[in-house]
Amino acid sequence: MLQPANRQAPPQPALRFRFNWTVDSLTPGQKLLFVAVLFKKLIIASLVFLLLQVILTLASAAAGGILKFGSMPFSPGSTVRANVPLSPQEKSYASQGGNPVPPYAVAVLATPANFDPTKSWPVLVTCSTSDSKRQNRDDLIDFYRRIGLAEGWVLIAGDGPQPARNDNVAWREAMTMAAIDALHRSFAGSEKWPIACAGFSGGGKAVGYIAPFLAKNHCHVIGIYITGANEDHLSDGYASLQPGAAFLNTPVYISAGHDDRIATIEQQYTVAGSIKRTGFQRIRIGTFRGGHEGNDAQTSIALGWFRDLAK
């Protein structure tokens, strides 16, 4: 019986075309098909990329919208104002000196653009002078917000809906504590965030009471920043509020203008000496060319010093 011839299969051009080819080896029709397929894949890849970008943008916006301070939604990098409740104790403080108790306090919060409430943030509490009916929130915005945010701090201030009839220490304590309480209710774990207090002129006197008051109420106070104060009220605040001997380790930064005629540089050195005699151990004085005013460079130095010492 004849056996079929053992013929090898003819070479398959398709396989060589699939595995061993260059564009130059393609026919014009194949080149056109190749370009069409490649162009289609590029379009699909571009559309997928754009879709992912849209999804990430929407997710980011949704995440930002979830953030709330009090009842007010906000996004990181913004300044938000919220009406917040007063506790019975805060209402009692607010009423001292014959002040009518307001229905709520007003808290203002400013956060950096990268604010993430699941992380720990240093908090700067601002205190204003009572002159010209200034509110704590006014100084937050005018004197501290730009540098504070640039340095990575969260800033907060508490006030009444209207300036107090009798703008006394108890009123400031009530409104500031209401704002801090709102912060703690809004962000889990924020009760452990480090706090510094800052005040200019009369506000530099007010922090002498606000800082020990917050420490007495279980806040972690890491710094006191005083600018343009011609009297020591911190020693009196420490003695009257008795936050504990450990409070004497709180860093105190005094910023003094060489040309200040309201709180002369000599008076501010006297304030520093008085604070030191009370027992405060970490005191630093920074001077600048200027008058009775805040100074951005000094603010930056003070906030950096507080954070370094708190590490």
mmCIF file of C-alpha atoms in Angstrom:
data_model
loop_
_atom_site.group_PDB
_atom_site.id
_atom_site.type_symbol
_atom_site.label_atom_id
_atom_site.label_comp_id
_atom_site.label_asym_id
_atom_site.label_seq_id
_atom_site.Cartn_x
_atom_site.Cartn_y
_atom_site.Cartn_z
ATOM 1 C CA MET A 1 0.000 0.000 0.000
ATOM 2 C CA LEU A 2 1.288 3.298 -0.928
ATOM 3 C CA GLN A 3 1.899 5.581 1.993
ATOM 4 C CA PRO A 4 0.940 9.191 1.650
ATOM 5 C CA ALA A 5 3.853 11.431 1.001
ATOM 6 C CA ASN A 6 5.324 13.074 4.121
ATOM 7 C CA ARG A 7 4.836 16.616 3.071
ATOM 8 C CA GLN A 8 5.506 19.525 5.392
ATOM 9 C CA ALA A 9 2.793 22.074 5.745
ATOM 10 C CA PRO A 10 3.512 25.210 3.816
ATOM 11 C CA PRO A 11 4.730 28.155 5.921
ATOM 12 C CA GLN A 12 1.992 30.229 7.463
ATOM 13 C CA PRO A 13 2.425 33.871 6.611
ATOM 14 C CA ALA A 14 -0.083 34.805 9.297
ATOM 15 C CA LEU A 15 2.190 33.507 12.037
ATOM 16 C CA ARG A 16 5.181 35.406 10.701
ATOM 17 C CA PHE A 17 2.982 38.448 10.390
ATOM 18 C CA ARG A 18 1.910 37.999 13.998
ATOM 19 C CA PHE A 19 5.282 37.457 15.599
ATOM 20 C CA ASN A 20 7.905 38.781 13.262
ATOM 21 C CA TRP A 21 6.939 41.912 11.434
ATOM 22 C CA THR A 22 7.584 45.603 11.128
ATOM 23 C CA VAL A 23 5.296 48.352 9.994
ATOM 24 C CA ASP A 24 7.282 48.625 6.774
ATOM 25 C CA SER A 25 6.446 44.981 5.965
ATOM 26 C CA LEU A 26 2.702 45.624 6.053
ATOM 27 C CA THR A 27 0.612 46.202 3.012
ATOM 28 C CA PRO A 28 -1.125 49.592 2.708
ATOM 29 C CA GLY A 29 -4.378 47.994 3.813
ATOM 30 C CA GLN A 30 -2.751 46.403 6.835
ATOM 31 C CA LYS A 31 -1.103 49.692 7.743
ATOM 32 C CA LEU A 32 -4.444 51.444 7.656
ATOM 33 C CA LEU A 33 -6.010 48.766 9.857
ATOM 34 C CA PHE A 34 -3.078 48.938 12.271
ATOM 35 C CA VAL A 35 -3.383 52.721 12.635
ATOM 36 C CA ALA A 36 -7.143 52.474 13.114
ATOM 37 C CA VAL A 37 -6.799 49.855 15.873
ATOM 38 C CA LEU A 38 -4.031 51.819 17.593
ATOM 39 C CA PHE A 39 -6.043 55.036 17.421
ATOM 40 C CA LYS A 40 -9.076 53.273 18.871
ATOM 41 C CA LYS A 41 -7.036 51.913 21.789
ATOM 42 C CA LEU A 42 -5.612 55.370 22.504
ATOM 43 C CA ILE A 43 -9.113 56.851 22.556
ATOM 44 C CA ILE A 44 -10.315 54.149 24.971
ATOM 45 C CA ALA A 45 -7.295 54.673 27.244
ATOM 46 C CA SER A 46 -7.885 58.437 27.256
ATOM 47 C CA LEU A 47 -11.553 57.998 28.109
ATOM 48 C CA VAL A 48 -10.690 55.619 30.963
ATOM 49 C CA PHE A 49 -8.170 58.113 32.313
ATOM 50 C CA LEU A 50 -10.689 60.968 32.151
ATOM 51 C CA LEU A 51 -13.316 58.811 33.843
ATOM 52 C CA LEU A 52 -10.918 58.009 36.671
ATOM 53 C CA GLN A 53 -10.128 61.702 37.067
ATOM 54 C CA VAL A 54 -13.823 62.532 37.311
ATOM 55 C CA ILE A 55 -14.388 59.778 39.875
ATOM 56 C CA LEU A 56 -11.445 60.968 42.005
ATOM 57 C CA THR A 57 -12.633 64.583 41.793
ATOM 58 C CA LEU A 58 -16.168 63.656 42.808
ATOM 59 C CA ALA A 59 -14.860 61.476 45.628
ATOM 60 C CA SER A 60 -12.665 64.307 46.876
ATOM 61 C CA ALA A 61 -15.557 66.756 46.746
ATOM 62 C CA ALA A 62 -17.819 64.311 48.535
ATOM 63 C CA ALA A 63 -15.216 63.745 51.227
ATOM 64 C CA GLY A 64 -14.828 67.490 51.712
ATOM 65 C CA GLY A 65 -18.573 67.934 51.981
ATOM 66 C CA ILE A 66 -18.724 65.397 54.797
ATOM 67 C CA LEU A 67 -16.609 67.612 57.048
ATOM 68 C CA LYS A 68 -18.720 69.598 59.460
ATOM 69 C CA PHE A 69 -17.919 72.065 62.188
ATOM 70 C CA GLY A 70 -20.921 72.295 64.449
ATOM 71 C CA SER A 71 -23.760 72.065 61.966
ATOM 72 C CA MET A 72 -21.887 73.797 59.147
ATOM 73 C CA PRO A 73 -20.320 71.830 56.266
ATOM 74 C CA PHE A 74 -16.948 73.046 55.060
ATOM 75 C CA SER A 75 -13.998 72.037 52.939
ATOM 76 C CA PRO A 76 -10.333 72.023 54.005
ATOM 77 C CA GLY A 77 -8.601 75.328 53.409
ATOM 78 C CA SER A 78 -11.680 77.382 54.246
ATOM 79 C CA THR A 79 -12.856 79.483 57.177
ATOM 80 C CA VAL A 80 -16.233 78.462 58.578
ATOM 81 C CA ARG A 81 -18.521 80.184 61.075
ATOM 82 C CA ALA A 82 -20.981 78.170 63.158
ATOM 83 C CA ASN A 83 -23.484 78.889 65.904
ATOM 84 C CA VAL A 84 -22.645 76.513 68.750
ATOM 85 C CA PRO A 85 -24.416 75.735 72.041
ATOM 86 C CA LEU A 86 -23.374 76.991 75.457
ATOM 87 C CA SER A 87 -23.190 74.460 78.274
ATOM 88 C CA PRO A 88 -24.847 75.290 81.622
ATOM 89 C CA GLN A 89 -21.416 76.139 83.048
ATOM 90 C CA GLU A 90 -20.604 78.376 80.085
ATOM 91 C CA LYS A 91 -23.941 80.145 80.459
ATOM 92 C CA SER A 92 -23.095 80.756 84.107
ATOM 93 C CA TYR A 93 -19.761 82.312 83.160
ATOM 94 C CA ALA A 94 -21.359 84.392 80.418
ATOM 95 C CA SER A 95 -23.886 85.910 82.816
ATOM 96 C CA GLN A 96 -21.269 87.320 85.181
ATOM 97 C CA GLY A 97 -21.089 91.080 85.325
ATOM 98 C CA GLY A 98 -24.742 91.443 84.381
ATOM 99 C CA ASN A 99 -24.372 90.188 80.824
ATOM 100 C CA PRO A 100 -27.524 88.743 79.212
ATOM 101 C CA VAL A 101 -26.871 85.118 78.272
ATOM 102 C CA PRO A 102 -26.982 84.752 74.469
ATOM 103 C CA PRO A 103 -28.859 81.838 72.897
ATOM 104 C CA TYR A 104 -25.623 80.488 71.445
ATOM 105 C CA ALA A 105 -21.951 81.262 70.922
ATOM 106 C CA VAL A 106 -20.343 81.951 67.551
ATOM 107 C CA ALA A 107 -17.291 79.864 66.700
ATOM 108 C CA VAL A 108 -14.982 80.507 63.743
ATOM 109 C CA LEU A 109 -12.647 77.785 62.497
ATOM 110 C CA ALA A 110 -9.914 78.102 59.860
ATOM 111 C CA THR A 111 -8.184 74.995 58.528
ATOM 112 C CA PRO A 112 -5.211 74.359 56.219
ATOM 113 C CA ALA A 113 -5.842 73.104 52.683
ATOM 114 C CA ASN A 114 -4.544 69.645 53.631
ATOM 115 C CA PHE A 115 -6.651 69.403 56.779
ATOM 116 C CA ASP A 116 -7.489 65.797 57.667
ATOM 117 C CA PRO A 117 -9.382 65.444 60.970
ATOM 118 C CA THR A 118 -8.145 61.880 61.428
ATOM 119 C CA LYS A 119 -4.677 63.334 62.094
ATOM 120 C CA SER A 120 -3.500 65.456 65.013
ATOM 121 C CA TRP A 121 -3.309 69.232 64.429
ATOM 122 C CA PRO A 122 -1.968 72.080 66.555
ATOM 123 C CA VAL A 123 -4.729 74.563 67.368
ATOM 124 C CA LEU A 124 -4.258 78.307 67.809
ATOM 125 C CA VAL A 125 -6.873 79.996 70.005
ATOM 126 C CA THR A 126 -7.043 83.740 69.396
ATOM 127 C CA CYS A 127 -7.962 86.461 71.886
ATOM 128 C CA SER A 128 -8.652 90.061 70.892
ATOM 129 C CA THR A 129 -8.517 93.310 72.772
ATOM 130 C CA SER A 130 -11.864 94.692 73.911
ATOM 131 C CA ASP A 131 -11.081 98.088 72.373
ATOM 132 C CA SER A 132 -13.364 99.199 69.528
ATOM 133 C CA LYS A 133 -15.628 96.218 70.241
ATOM 134 C CA ARG A 134 -13.254 93.839 68.484
ATOM 135 C CA GLN A 135 -14.175 90.177 68.604
ATOM 136 C CA ASN A 136 -11.789 87.254 68.920
ATOM 137 C CA ARG A 137 -12.726 86.183 65.396
ATOM 138 C CA ASP A 138 -11.641 89.573 64.052
ATOM 139 C CA ASP A 139 -8.088 89.042 65.266
ATOM 140 C CA LEU A 140 -8.076 85.458 63.995
ATOM 141 C CA ILE A 141 -8.721 86.741 60.489
ATOM 142 C CA ASP A 142 -6.726 89.985 60.602
ATOM 143 C CA PHE A 143 -3.615 88.982 62.560
ATOM 144 C CA TYR A 144 -3.129 85.223 62.622
ATOM 145 C CA ARG A 145 -4.923 83.349 59.841
ATOM 146 C CA ARG A 146 -2.448 83.747 56.983
ATOM 147 C CA ILE A 147 0.670 82.801 58.938
ATOM 148 C CA GLY A 148 -1.102 80.229 61.103
ATOM 149 C CA LEU A 149 -2.395 78.303 58.101
ATOM 150 C CA ALA A 150 0.972 78.545 56.339
ATOM 151 C CA GLU A 151 2.581 77.025 59.438
ATOM 152 C CA GLY A 152 0.069 74.147 59.452
ATOM 153 C CA TRP A 153 -2.135 75.227 62.354
ATOM 154 C CA VAL A 154 -5.879 75.070 62.818
ATOM 155 C CA LEU A 155 -7.208 78.391 64.155
ATOM 156 C CA ILE A 156 -10.299 78.868 66.304
ATOM 157 C CA ALA A 157 -12.089 81.702 68.084
ATOM 158 C CA GLY A 158 -15.244 81.911 70.149
ATOM 159 C CA ASP A 159 -17.472 84.975 70.661
ATOM 160 C CA GLY A 160 -21.034 85.922 71.389
ATOM 161 C CA PRO A 161 -23.418 86.795 68.571
ATOM 162 C CA GLN A 162 -22.858 90.430 69.587
ATOM 163 C CA PRO A 163 -20.119 92.093 71.645
ATOM 164 C CA ALA A 164 -20.708 91.708 75.374
ATOM 165 C CA ARG A 165 -22.151 94.549 77.384
ATOM 166 C CA ASN A 166 -19.446 93.783 79.949
ATOM 167 C CA ASP A 167 -16.526 92.211 78.098
ATOM 168 C CA ASN A 168 -14.970 90.564 81.131
ATOM 169 C CA VAL A 169 -12.753 87.516 81.619
ATOM 170 C CA ALA A 170 -15.683 85.191 82.400
ATOM 171 C CA TRP A 171 -17.377 86.133 79.122
ATOM 172 C CA ARG A 172 -14.210 85.371 77.152
ATOM 173 C CA GLU A 173 -13.801 82.061 78.968
ATOM 174 C CA ALA A 174 -17.400 81.034 78.210
ATOM 175 C CA MET A 175 -17.282 81.842 74.512
ATOM 176 C CA THR A 176 -13.826 80.368 73.961
ATOM 177 C CA MET A 177 -14.720 77.149 75.756
ATOM 178 C CA ALA A 178 -17.923 76.831 73.734
ATOM 179 C CA ALA A 179 -15.845 77.000 70.540
ATOM 180 C CA ILE A 180 -13.395 74.400 71.857
ATOM 181 C CA ASP A 181 -16.284 72.132 72.867
ATOM 182 C CA ALA A 182 -17.642 72.424 69.323
ATOM 183 C CA LEU A 183 -14.235 71.437 67.951
ATOM 184 C CA HIS A 184 -14.149 68.363 70.181
ATOM 185 C CA ARG A 185 -17.669 67.327 69.204
ATOM 186 C CA SER A 186 -16.935 67.786 65.509
ATOM 187 C CA PHE A 187 -13.697 65.790 65.252
ATOM 188 C CA ALA A 188 -13.093 62.607 67.195
ATOM 189 C CA GLY A 189 -9.793 62.691 69.057
ATOM 190 C CA SER A 190 -9.398 66.465 68.811
ATOM 191 C CA GLU A 191 -9.531 66.754 72.589
ATOM 192 C CA LYS A 192 -5.924 65.538 72.465
ATOM 193 C CA TRP A 193 -4.777 68.112 69.910
ATOM 194 C CA PRO A 194 -2.192 70.573 71.288
ATOM 195 C CA ILE A 195 -3.394 74.145 71.840
ATOM 196 C CA ALA A 196 -1.604 77.496 71.939
ATOM 197 C CA CYS A 197 -3.192 80.817 72.842
ATOM 198 C CA ALA A 198 -2.354 84.106 71.129
ATOM 199 C CA GLY A 199 -3.320 87.676 71.902
ATOM 200 C CA PHE A 200 -2.339 91.184 70.842
ATOM 201 C CA SER A 201 -2.534 94.267 73.098
ATOM 202 C CA GLY A 202 -5.534 93.711 75.382
ATOM 203 C CA GLY A 203 -5.764 90.242 73.886
ATOM 204 C CA GLY A 204 -2.235 89.645 75.160
ATOM 205 C CA LYS A 205 -3.601 90.283 78.636
ATOM 206 C CA ALA A 206 -6.663 88.091 78.027
ATOM 207 C CA VAL A 207 -4.556 85.033 77.149
ATOM 208 C CA GLY A 208 -3.167 85.276 80.681
ATOM 209 C CA TYR A 209 -6.559 83.966 81.822
ATOM 210 C CA ILE A 210 -7.699 81.968 78.812
ATOM 211 C CA ALA A 211 -4.592 79.734 78.685
ATOM 212 C CA PRO A 212 -4.755 78.578 82.338
ATOM 213 C CA PHE A 213 -8.544 78.286 82.049
ATOM 214 C CA LEU A 214 -8.199 75.886 79.098
ATOM 215 C CA ALA A 215 -5.470 73.930 80.907
ATOM 216 C CA LYS A 216 -7.725 73.662 83.957
ATOM 217 C CA ASN A 217 -10.420 72.255 81.645
ATOM 218 C CA HIS A 218 -8.191 69.439 80.389
ATOM 219 C CA CYS A 219 -6.848 71.062 77.225
ATOM 220 C CA HIS A 220 -3.248 70.336 76.259
ATOM 221 C CA VAL A 221 -1.786 73.874 76.224
ATOM 222 C CA ILE A 222 1.646 73.996 74.561
ATOM 223 C CA GLY A 223 2.250 77.730 74.210
ATOM 224 C CA ILE A 224 1.236 81.293 75.056
ATOM 225 C CA TYR A 225 1.976 84.021 72.503
ATOM 226 C CA ILE A 226 1.779 87.602 73.786
ATOM 227 C CA THR A 227 2.229 90.706 71.626
ATOM 228 C CA GLY A 228 2.109 94.326 72.767
ATOM 229 C CA ALA A 229 1.009 93.756 76.377
ATOM 230 C CA ASN A 230 2.194 96.290 78.977
ATOM 231 C CA GLU A 231 0.936 94.338 82.019
ATOM 232 C CA ASP A 232 1.421 90.793 83.280
ATOM 233 C CA HIS A 233 -1.946 89.077 83.614
ATOM 234 C CA LEU A 234 -0.606 85.556 83.193
ATOM 235 C CA SER A 235 0.700 85.456 86.768
ATOM 236 C CA ASP A 236 -2.717 86.489 88.085
ATOM 237 C CA GLY A 237 -4.455 83.968 85.841
ATOM 238 C CA TYR A 238 -2.179 81.190 87.070
ATOM 239 C CA ALA A 239 -2.763 82.114 90.719
ATOM 240 C CA SER A 240 -6.533 82.474 90.458
ATOM 241 C CA LEU A 241 -7.287 79.500 88.206
ATOM 242 C CA GLN A 242 -4.659 77.124 89.646
ATOM 243 C CA PRO A 243 -4.179 74.833 86.622
ATOM 244 C CA GLY A 244 -1.389 72.970 88.419
ATOM 245 C CA ALA A 245 2.364 73.317 88.769
ATOM 246 C CA ALA A 246 3.010 71.590 85.420
ATOM 247 C CA PHE A 247 1.476 74.614 83.711
ATOM 248 C CA LEU A 248 4.602 76.581 84.654
ATOM 249 C CA ASN A 249 6.424 74.578 81.948
ATOM 250 C CA THR A 250 4.230 76.111 79.240
ATOM 251 C CA PRO A 251 6.393 78.097 76.786
ATOM 252 C CA VAL A 252 5.684 81.848 76.734
ATOM 253 C CA TYR A 253 6.718 83.908 73.699
ATOM 254 C CA ILE A 254 6.604 87.703 73.991
ATOM 255 C CA SER A 255 6.785 89.764 70.787
ATOM 256 C CA ALA A 256 7.780 93.415 71.279
ATOM 257 C CA GLY A 257 8.013 96.271 68.803
ATOM 258 C CA HIS A 258 10.972 98.612 69.251
ATOM 259 C CA ASP A 259 8.802 101.630 68.498
ATOM 260 C CA ASP A 260 5.724 100.603 70.496
ATOM 261 C CA ARG A 261 4.514 103.619 72.473
ATOM 262 C CA ILE A 262 1.524 101.865 74.075
ATOM 263 C CA ALA A 263 3.434 98.876 75.404
ATOM 264 C CA THR A 264 7.035 100.040 75.383
ATOM 265 C CA ILE A 265 9.770 97.525 74.951
ATOM 266 C CA GLU A 266 10.887 98.266 78.519
ATOM 267 C CA GLN A 267 7.397 97.491 79.805
ATOM 268 C CA GLN A 268 7.322 94.231 77.890
ATOM 269 C CA TYR A 269 10.647 93.165 79.357
ATOM 270 C CA THR A 270 9.167 93.966 82.757
ATOM 271 C CA VAL A 271 6.198 91.726 81.922
ATOM 272 C CA ALA A 272 8.617 88.922 81.039
ATOM 273 C CA GLY A 273 10.455 89.389 84.331
ATOM 274 C CA SER A 274 7.207 89.223 86.289
ATOM 275 C CA ILE A 275 6.172 86.030 84.515
ATOM 276 C CA LYS A 276 9.565 84.506 85.247
ATOM 277 C CA ARG A 277 9.302 85.355 88.957
ATOM 278 C CA THR A 278 5.965 83.542 89.047
ATOM 279 C CA GLY A 279 7.814 80.403 88.088
ATOM 280 C CA PHE A 280 7.423 80.061 84.315
ATOM 281 C CA GLN A 281 10.577 78.391 83.050
ATOM 282 C CA ARG A 282 10.492 78.734 79.275
ATOM 283 C CA ILE A 283 10.213 82.394 78.262
ATOM 284 C CA ARG A 284 11.433 83.889 75.036
ATOM 285 C CA ILE A 285 11.335 87.522 73.877
ATOM 286 C CA GLY A 286 11.426 88.442 70.206
ATOM 287 C CA THR A 287 11.743 92.036 69.019
ATOM 288 C CA PHE A 288 10.994 93.634 65.680
ATOM 289 C CA ARG A 289 11.196 97.007 63.995
ATOM 290 C CA GLY A 290 7.698 98.350 64.403
ATOM 291 C CA GLY A 291 5.177 99.840 66.772
ATOM 292 C CA HIS A 292 2.038 98.622 68.505
ATOM 293 C CA GLU A 293 1.200 95.943 65.970
ATOM 294 C CA GLY A 294 1.388 92.279 65.197
ATOM 295 C CA ASN A 295 4.352 90.944 63.278
ATOM 296 C CA ASP A 296 4.092 87.981 60.899
ATOM 297 C CA ALA A 297 7.716 86.943 61.279
ATOM 298 C CA GLN A 298 7.399 86.852 65.059
ATOM 299 C CA THR A 299 4.186 84.842 64.798
ATOM 300 C CA SER A 300 5.908 82.297 62.576
ATOM 301 C CA ILE A 301 8.834 82.008 65.004
ATOM 302 C CA ALA A 302 6.546 81.610 68.017
ATOM 303 C CA LEU A 303 4.396 78.915 66.433
ATOM 304 C CA GLY A 304 7.451 77.026 65.239
ATOM 305 C CA TRP A 305 8.998 77.214 68.713
ATOM 306 C CA PHE A 306 5.846 75.853 70.348
ATOM 307 C CA ARG A 307 5.715 72.910 67.964
ATOM 308 C CA ASP A 308 9.401 72.123 68.373
ATOM 309 C CA LEU A 309 9.138 72.068 72.156
ATOM 310 C CA ALA A 310 5.975 69.946 72.047
ATOM 311 C CA LYS A 311 7.684 67.144 70.077
#
